[in-house]
PDB file of N, CA and C in Angstrom:
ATOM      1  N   UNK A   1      12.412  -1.220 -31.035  1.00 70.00           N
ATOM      2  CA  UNK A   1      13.121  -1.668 -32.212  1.00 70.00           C
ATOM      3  C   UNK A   1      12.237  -2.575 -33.075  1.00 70.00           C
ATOM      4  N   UNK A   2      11.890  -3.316 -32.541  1.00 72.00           N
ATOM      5  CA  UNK A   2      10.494  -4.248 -33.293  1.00 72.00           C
ATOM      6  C   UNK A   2       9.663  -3.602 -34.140  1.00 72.00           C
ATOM      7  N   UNK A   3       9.105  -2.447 -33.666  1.00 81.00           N
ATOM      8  CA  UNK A   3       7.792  -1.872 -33.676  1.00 81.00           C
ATOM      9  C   UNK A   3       8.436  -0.885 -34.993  1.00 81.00           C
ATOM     10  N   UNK A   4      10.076  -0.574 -34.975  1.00 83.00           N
ATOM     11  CA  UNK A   4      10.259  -0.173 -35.778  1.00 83.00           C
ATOM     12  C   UNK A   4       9.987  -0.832 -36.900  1.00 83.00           C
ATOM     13  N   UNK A   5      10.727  -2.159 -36.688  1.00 77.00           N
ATOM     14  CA  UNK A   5      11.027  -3.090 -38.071  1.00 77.00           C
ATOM     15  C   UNK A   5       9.612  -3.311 -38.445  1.00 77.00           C
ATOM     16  N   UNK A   6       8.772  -3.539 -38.191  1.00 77.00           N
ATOM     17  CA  UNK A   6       7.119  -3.891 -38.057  1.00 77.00           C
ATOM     18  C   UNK A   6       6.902  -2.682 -39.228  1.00 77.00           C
ATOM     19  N   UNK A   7       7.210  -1.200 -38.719  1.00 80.00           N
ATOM     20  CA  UNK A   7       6.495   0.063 -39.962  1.00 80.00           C
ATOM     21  C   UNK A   7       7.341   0.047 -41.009  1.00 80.00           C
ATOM     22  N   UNK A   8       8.519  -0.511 -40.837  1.00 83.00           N
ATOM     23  CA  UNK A   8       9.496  -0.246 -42.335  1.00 83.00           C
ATOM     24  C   UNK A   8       9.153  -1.268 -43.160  1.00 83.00           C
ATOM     25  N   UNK A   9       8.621  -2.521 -42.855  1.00 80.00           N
ATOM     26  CA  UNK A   9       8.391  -3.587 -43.545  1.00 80.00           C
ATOM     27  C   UNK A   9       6.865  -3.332 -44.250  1.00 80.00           C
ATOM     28  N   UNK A  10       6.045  -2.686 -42.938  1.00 81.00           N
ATOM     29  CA  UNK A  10       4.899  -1.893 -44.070  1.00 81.00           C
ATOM     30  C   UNK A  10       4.556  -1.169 -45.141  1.00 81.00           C
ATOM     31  N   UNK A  11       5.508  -0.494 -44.464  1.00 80.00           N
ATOM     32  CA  UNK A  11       6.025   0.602 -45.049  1.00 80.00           C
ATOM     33  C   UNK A  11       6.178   0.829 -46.899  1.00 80.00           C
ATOM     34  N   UNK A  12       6.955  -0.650 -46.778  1.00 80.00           N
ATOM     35  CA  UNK A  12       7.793  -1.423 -48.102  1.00 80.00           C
ATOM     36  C   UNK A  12       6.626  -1.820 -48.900  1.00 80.00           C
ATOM     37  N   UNK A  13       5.528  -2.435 -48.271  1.00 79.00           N
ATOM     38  CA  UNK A  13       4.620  -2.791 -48.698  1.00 79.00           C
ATOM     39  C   UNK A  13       3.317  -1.987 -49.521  1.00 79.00           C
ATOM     40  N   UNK A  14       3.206  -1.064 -48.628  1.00 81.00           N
ATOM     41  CA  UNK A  14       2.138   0.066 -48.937  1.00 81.00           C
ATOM     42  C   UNK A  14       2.522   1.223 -48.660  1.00 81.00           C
ATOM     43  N   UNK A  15       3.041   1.910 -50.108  1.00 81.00           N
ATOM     44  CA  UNK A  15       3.093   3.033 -50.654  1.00 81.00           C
ATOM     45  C   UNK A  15       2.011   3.629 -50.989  1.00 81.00           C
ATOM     46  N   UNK A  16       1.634   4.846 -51.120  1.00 80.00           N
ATOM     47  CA  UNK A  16       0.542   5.413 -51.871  1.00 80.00           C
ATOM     48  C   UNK A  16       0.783   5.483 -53.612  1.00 80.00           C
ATOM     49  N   UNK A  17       1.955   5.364 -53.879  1.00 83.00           N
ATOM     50  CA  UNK A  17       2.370   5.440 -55.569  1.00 83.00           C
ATOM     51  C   UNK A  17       1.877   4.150 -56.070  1.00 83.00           C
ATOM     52  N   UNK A  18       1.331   3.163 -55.085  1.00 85.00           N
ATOM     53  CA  UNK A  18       0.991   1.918 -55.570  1.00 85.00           C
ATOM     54  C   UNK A  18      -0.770   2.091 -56.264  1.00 85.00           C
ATOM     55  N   UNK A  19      -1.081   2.923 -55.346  1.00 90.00           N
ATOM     56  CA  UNK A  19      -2.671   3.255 -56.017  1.00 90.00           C
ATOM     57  C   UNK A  19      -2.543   3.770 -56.977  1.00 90.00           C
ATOM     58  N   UNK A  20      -4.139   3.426 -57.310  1.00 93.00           N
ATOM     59  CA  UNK A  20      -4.406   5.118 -58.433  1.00 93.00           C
ATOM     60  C   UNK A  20      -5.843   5.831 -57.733  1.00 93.00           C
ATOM     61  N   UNK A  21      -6.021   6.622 -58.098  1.00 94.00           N
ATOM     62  CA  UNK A  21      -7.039   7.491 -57.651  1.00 94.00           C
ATOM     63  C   UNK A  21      -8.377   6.662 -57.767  1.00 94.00           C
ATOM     64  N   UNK A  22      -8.247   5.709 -58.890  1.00 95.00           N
ATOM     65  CA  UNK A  22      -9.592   4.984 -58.977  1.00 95.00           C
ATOM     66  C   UNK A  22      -9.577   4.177 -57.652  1.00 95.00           C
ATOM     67  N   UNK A  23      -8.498   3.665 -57.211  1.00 96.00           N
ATOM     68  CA  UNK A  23      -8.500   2.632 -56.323  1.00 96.00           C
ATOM     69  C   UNK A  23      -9.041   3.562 -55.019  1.00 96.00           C
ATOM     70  N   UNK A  24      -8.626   4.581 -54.688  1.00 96.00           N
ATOM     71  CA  UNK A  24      -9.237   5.726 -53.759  1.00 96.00           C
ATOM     72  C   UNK A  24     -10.610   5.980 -54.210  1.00 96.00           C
ATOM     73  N   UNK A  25     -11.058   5.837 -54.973  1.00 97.00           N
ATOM     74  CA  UNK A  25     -12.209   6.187 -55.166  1.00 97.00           C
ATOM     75  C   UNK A  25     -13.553   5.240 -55.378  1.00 97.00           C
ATOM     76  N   UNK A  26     -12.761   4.038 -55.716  1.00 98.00           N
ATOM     77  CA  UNK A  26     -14.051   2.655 -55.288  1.00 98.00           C
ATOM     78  C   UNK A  26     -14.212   2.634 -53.796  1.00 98.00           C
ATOM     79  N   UNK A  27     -12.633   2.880 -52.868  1.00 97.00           N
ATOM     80  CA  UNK A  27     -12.757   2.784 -51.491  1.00 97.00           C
ATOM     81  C   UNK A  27     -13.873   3.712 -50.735  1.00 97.00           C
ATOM     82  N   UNK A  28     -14.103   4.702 -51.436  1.00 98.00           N
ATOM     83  CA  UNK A  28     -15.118   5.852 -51.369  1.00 98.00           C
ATOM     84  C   UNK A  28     -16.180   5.474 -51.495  1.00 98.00           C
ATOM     85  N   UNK A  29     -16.439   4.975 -52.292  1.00 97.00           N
ATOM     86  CA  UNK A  29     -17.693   4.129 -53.007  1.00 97.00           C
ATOM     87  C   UNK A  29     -18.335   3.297 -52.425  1.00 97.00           C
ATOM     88  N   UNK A  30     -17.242   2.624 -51.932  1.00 97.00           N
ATOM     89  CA  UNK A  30     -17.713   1.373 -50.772  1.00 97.00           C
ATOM     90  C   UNK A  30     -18.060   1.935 -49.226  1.00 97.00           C
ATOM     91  N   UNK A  31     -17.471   3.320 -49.011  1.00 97.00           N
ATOM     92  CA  UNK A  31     -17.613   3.454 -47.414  1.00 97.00           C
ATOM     93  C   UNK A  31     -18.070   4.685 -47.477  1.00 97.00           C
ATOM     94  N   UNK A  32     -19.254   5.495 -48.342  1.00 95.00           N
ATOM     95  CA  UNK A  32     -19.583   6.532 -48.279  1.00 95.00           C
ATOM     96  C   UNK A  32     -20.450   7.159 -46.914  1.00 95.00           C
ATOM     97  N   UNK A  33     -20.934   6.143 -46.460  1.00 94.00           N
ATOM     98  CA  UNK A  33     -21.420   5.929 -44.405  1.00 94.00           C
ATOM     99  C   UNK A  33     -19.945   6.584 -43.879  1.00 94.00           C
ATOM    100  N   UNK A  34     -19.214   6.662 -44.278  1.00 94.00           N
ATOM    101  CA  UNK A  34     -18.116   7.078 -43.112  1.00 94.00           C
ATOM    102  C   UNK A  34     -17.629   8.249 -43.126  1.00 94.00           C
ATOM    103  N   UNK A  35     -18.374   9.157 -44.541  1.00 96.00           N
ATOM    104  CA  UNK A  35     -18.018  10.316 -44.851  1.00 96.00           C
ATOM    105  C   UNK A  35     -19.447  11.007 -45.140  1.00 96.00           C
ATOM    106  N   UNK A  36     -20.586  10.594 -44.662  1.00 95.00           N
ATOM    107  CA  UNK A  36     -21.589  11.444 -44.622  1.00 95.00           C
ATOM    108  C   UNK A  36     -22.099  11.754 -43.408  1.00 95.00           C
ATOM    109  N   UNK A  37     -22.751  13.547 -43.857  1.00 95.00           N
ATOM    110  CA  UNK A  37     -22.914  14.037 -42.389  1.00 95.00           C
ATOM    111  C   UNK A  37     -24.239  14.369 -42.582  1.00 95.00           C
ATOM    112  N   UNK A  38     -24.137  13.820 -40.867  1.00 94.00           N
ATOM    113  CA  UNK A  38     -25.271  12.981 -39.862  1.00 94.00           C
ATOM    114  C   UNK A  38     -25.693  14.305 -38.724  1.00 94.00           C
ATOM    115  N   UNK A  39     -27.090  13.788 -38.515  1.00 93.00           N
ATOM    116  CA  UNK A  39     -28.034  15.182 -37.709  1.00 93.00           C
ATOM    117  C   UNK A  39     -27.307  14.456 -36.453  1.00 93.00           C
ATOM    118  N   UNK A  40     -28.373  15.096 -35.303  1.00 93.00           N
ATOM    119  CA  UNK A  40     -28.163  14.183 -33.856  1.00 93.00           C
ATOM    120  C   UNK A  40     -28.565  13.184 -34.070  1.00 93.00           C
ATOM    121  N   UNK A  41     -29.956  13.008 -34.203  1.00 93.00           N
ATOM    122  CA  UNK A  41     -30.345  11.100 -34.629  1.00 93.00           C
ATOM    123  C   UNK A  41     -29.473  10.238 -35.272  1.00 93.00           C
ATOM    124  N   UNK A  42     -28.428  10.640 -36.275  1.00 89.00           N
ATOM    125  CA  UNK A  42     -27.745   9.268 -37.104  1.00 89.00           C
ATOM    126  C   UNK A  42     -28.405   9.419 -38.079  1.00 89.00           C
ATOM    127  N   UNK A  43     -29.024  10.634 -38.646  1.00 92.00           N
ATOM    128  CA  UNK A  43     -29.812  10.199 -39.796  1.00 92.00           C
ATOM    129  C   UNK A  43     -28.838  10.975 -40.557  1.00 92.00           C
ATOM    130  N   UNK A  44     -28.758  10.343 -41.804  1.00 92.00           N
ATOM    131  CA  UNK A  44     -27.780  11.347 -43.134  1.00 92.00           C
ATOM    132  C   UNK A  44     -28.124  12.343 -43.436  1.00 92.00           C
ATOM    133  N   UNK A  45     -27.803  13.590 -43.448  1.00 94.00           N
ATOM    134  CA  UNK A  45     -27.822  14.956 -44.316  1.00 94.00           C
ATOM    135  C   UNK A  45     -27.740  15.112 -45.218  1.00 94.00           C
ATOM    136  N   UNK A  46     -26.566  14.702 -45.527  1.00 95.00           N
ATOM    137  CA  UNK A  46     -25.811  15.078 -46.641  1.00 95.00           C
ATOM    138  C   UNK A  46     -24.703  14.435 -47.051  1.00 95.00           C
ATOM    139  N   UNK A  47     -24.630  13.512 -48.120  1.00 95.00           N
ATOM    140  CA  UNK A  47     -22.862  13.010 -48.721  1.00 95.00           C
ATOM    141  C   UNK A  47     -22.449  13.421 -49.695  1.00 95.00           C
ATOM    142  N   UNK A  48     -20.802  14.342 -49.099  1.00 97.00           N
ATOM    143  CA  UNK A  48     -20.115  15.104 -49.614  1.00 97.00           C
ATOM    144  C   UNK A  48     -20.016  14.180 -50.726  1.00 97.00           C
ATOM    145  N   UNK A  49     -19.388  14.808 -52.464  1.00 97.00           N
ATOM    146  CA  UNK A  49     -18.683  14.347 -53.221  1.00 97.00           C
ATOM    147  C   UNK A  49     -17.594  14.021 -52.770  1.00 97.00           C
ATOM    148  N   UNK A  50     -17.017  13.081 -53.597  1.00 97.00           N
ATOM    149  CA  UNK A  50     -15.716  12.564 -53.630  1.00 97.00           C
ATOM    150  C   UNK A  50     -14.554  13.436 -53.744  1.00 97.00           C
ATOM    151  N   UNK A  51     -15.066  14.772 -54.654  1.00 96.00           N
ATOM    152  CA  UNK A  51     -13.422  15.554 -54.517  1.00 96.00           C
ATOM    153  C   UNK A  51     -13.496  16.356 -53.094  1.00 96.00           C
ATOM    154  N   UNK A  52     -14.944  16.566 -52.210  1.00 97.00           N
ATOM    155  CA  UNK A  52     -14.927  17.303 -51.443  1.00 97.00           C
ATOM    156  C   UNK A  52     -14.394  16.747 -50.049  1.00 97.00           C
ATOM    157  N   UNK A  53     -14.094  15.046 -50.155  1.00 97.00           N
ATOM    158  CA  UNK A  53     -13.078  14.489 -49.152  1.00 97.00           C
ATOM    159  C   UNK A  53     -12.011  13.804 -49.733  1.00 97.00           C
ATOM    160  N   UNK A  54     -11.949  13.872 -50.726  1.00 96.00           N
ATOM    161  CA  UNK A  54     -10.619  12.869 -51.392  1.00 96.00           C
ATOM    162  C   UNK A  54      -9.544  12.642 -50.425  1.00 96.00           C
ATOM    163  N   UNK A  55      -9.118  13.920 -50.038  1.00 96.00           N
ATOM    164  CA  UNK A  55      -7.718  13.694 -49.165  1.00 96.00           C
ATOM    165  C   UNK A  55      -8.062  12.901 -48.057  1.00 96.00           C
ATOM    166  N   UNK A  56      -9.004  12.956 -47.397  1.00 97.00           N
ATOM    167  CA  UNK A  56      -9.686  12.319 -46.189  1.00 97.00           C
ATOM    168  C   UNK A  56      -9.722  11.216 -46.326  1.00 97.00           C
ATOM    169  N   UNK A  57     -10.492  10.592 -47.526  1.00 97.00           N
ATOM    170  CA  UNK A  57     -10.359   9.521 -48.278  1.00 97.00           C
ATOM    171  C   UNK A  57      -9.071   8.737 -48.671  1.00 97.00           C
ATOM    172  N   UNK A  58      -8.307   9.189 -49.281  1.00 95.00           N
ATOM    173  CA  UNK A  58      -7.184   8.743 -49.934  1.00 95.00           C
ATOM    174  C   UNK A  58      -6.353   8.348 -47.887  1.00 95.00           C
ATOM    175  N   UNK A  59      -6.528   9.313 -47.528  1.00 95.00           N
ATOM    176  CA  UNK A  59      -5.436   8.787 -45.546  1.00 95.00           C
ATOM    177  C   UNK A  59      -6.097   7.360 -45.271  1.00 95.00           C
ATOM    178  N   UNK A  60      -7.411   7.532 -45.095  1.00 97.00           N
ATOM    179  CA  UNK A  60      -8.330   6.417 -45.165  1.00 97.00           C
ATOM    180  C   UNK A  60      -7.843   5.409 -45.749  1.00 97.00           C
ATOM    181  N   UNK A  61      -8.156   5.397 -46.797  1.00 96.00           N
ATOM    182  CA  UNK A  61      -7.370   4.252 -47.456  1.00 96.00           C
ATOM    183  C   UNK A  61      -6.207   3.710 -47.067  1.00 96.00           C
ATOM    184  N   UNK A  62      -5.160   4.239 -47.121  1.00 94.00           N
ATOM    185  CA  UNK A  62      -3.561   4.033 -46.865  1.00 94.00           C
ATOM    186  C   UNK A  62      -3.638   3.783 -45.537  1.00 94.00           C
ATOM    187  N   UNK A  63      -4.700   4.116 -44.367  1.00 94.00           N
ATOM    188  CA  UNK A  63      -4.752   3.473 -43.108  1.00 94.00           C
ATOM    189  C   UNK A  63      -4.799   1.791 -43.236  1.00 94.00           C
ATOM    190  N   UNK A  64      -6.407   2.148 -43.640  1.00 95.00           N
ATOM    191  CA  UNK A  64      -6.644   0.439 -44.145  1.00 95.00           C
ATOM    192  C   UNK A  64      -5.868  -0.643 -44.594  1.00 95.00           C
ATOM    193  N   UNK A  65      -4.975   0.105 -45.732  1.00 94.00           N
ATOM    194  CA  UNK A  65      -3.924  -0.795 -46.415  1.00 94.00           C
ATOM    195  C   UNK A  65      -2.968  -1.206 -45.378  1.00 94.00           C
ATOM    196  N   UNK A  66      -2.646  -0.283 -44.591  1.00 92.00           N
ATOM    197  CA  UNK A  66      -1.383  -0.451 -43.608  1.00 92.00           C
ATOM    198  C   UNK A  66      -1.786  -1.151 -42.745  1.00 92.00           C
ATOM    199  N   UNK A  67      -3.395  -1.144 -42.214  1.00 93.00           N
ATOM    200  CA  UNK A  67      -3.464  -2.250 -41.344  1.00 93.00           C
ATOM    201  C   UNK A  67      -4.229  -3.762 -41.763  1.00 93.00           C
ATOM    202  N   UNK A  68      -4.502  -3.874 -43.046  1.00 93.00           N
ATOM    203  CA  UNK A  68      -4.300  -5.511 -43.523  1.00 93.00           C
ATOM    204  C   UNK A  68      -3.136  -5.792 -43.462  1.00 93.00           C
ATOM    205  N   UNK A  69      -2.156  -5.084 -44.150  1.00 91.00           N
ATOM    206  CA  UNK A  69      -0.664  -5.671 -44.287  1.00 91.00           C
ATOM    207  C   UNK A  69       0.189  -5.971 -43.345  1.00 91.00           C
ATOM    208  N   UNK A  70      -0.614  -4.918 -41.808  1.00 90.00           N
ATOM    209  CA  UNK A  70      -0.015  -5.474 -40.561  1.00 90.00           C
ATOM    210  C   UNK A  70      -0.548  -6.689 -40.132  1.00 90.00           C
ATOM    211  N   UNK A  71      -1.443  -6.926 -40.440  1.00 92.00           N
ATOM    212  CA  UNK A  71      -2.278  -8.053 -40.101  1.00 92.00           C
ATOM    213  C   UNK A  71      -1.859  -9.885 -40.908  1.00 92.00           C
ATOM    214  N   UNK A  72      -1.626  -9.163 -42.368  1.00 91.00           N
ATOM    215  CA  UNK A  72      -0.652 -10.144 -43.027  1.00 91.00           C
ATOM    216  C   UNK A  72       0.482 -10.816 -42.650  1.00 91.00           C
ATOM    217  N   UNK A  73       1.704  -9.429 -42.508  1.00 88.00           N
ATOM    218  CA  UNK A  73       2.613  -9.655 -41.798  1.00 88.00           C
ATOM    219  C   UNK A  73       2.843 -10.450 -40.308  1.00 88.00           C
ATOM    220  N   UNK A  74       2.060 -10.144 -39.194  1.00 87.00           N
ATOM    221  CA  UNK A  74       1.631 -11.337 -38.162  1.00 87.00           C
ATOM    222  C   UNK A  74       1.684 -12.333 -38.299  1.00 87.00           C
ATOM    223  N   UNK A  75       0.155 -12.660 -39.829  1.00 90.00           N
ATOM    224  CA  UNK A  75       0.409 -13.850 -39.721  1.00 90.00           C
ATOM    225  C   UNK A  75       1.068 -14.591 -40.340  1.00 90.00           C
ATOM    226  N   UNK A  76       1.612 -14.084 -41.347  1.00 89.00           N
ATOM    227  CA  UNK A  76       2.904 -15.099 -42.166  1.00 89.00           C
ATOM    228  C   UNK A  76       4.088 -14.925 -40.994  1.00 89.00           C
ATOM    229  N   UNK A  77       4.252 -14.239 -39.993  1.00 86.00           N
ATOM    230  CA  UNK A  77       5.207 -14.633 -39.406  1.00 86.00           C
ATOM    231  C   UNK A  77       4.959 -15.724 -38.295  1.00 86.00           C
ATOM    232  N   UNK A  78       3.512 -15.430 -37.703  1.00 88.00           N
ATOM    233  CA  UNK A  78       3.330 -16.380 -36.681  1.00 88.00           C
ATOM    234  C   UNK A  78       3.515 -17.828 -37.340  1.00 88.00           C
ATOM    235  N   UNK A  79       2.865 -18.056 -38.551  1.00 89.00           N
ATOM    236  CA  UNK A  79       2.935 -19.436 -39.258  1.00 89.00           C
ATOM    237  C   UNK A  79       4.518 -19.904 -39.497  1.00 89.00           C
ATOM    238  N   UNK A  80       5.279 -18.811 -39.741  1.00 90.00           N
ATOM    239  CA  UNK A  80       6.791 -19.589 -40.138  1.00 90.00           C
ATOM    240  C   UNK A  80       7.531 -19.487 -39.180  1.00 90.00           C
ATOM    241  N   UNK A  81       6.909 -19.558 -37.725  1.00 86.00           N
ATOM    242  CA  UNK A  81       7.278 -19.508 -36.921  1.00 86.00           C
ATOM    243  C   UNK A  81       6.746 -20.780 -35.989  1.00 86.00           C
ATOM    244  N   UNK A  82       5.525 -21.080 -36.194  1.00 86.00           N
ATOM    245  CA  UNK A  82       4.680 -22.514 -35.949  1.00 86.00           C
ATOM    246  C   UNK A  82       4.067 -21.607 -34.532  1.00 86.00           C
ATOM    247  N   UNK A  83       3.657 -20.361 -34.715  1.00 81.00           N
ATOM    248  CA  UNK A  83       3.248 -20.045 -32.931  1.00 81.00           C
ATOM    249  C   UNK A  83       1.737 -20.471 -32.947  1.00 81.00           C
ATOM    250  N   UNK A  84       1.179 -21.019 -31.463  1.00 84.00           N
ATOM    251  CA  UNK A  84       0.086 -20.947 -31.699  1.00 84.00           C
ATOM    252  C   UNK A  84      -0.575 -20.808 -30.459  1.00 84.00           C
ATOM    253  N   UNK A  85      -1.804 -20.533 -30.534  1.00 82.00           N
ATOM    254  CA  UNK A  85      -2.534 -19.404 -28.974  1.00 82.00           C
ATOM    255  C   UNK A  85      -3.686 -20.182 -28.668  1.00 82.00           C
ATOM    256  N   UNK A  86      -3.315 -20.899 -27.286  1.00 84.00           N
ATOM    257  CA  UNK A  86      -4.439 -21.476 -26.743  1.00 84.00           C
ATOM    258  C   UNK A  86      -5.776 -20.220 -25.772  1.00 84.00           C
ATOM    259  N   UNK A  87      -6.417 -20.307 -26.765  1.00 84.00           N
ATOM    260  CA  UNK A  87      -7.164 -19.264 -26.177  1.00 84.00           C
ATOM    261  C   UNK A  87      -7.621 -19.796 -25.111  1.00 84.00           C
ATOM    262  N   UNK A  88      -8.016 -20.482 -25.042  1.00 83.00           N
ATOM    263  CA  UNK A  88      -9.053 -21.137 -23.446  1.00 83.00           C
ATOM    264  C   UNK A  88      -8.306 -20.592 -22.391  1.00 83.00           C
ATOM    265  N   UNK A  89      -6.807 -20.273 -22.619  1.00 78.00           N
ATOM    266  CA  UNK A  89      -5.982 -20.662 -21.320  1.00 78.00           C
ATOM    267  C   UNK A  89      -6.539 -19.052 -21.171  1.00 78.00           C
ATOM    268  N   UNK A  90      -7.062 -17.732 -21.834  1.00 76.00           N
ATOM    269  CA  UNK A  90      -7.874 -16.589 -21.577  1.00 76.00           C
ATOM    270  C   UNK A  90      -8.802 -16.526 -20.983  1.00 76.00           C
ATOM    271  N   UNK A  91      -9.866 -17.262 -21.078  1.00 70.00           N
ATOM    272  CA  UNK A  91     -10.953 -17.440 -20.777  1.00 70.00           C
ATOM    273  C   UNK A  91     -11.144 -17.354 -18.756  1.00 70.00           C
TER     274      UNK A  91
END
């Protein structure tokens, strides 16, 4: 039930109607390493254009978004909540 309320509240947050294609496409811009293909060594081949992964791109994105905003969400709740994590007691 949590885990529900957790994706609907994301959910709310990050739509894809909130982008625009430019915003998909600086994200491209910025992470073109994650969409170019690589020999056996790791060395680059080849990086596709942008329309030739857009969709790939654009999921990408809306991943990302969904997981800052999960990450947001945490912590504005842990704070209005006053929680706080003694890490040592991990260690």
């Amino acid at each position: 039930m949590t885990q529900k309320l957790l994706q609907e509240e994301i959910e709310k947050s990050v739509s894809p109607e909130k982008y625009s294609n430019a915003d998909v496409e600086l994200f491209y811009k910025a992470n073109t390493d994650r969409y170019a293909e690589k020999d056996e060594q790791g060395k680059v081949k080849r990086v596709p254009s942008f329309g030739e992964v857009k969709e790939r791109v654009a999921q990408d994105f809306i991943q990302d978004k969904q997981e800052q905003a999960y990450q947001q969400l945490i912590e504005r709740l842990m704070k209005a909540e006053n929680v706080q994590i003694y890490e040592q007691k991990f260690q």
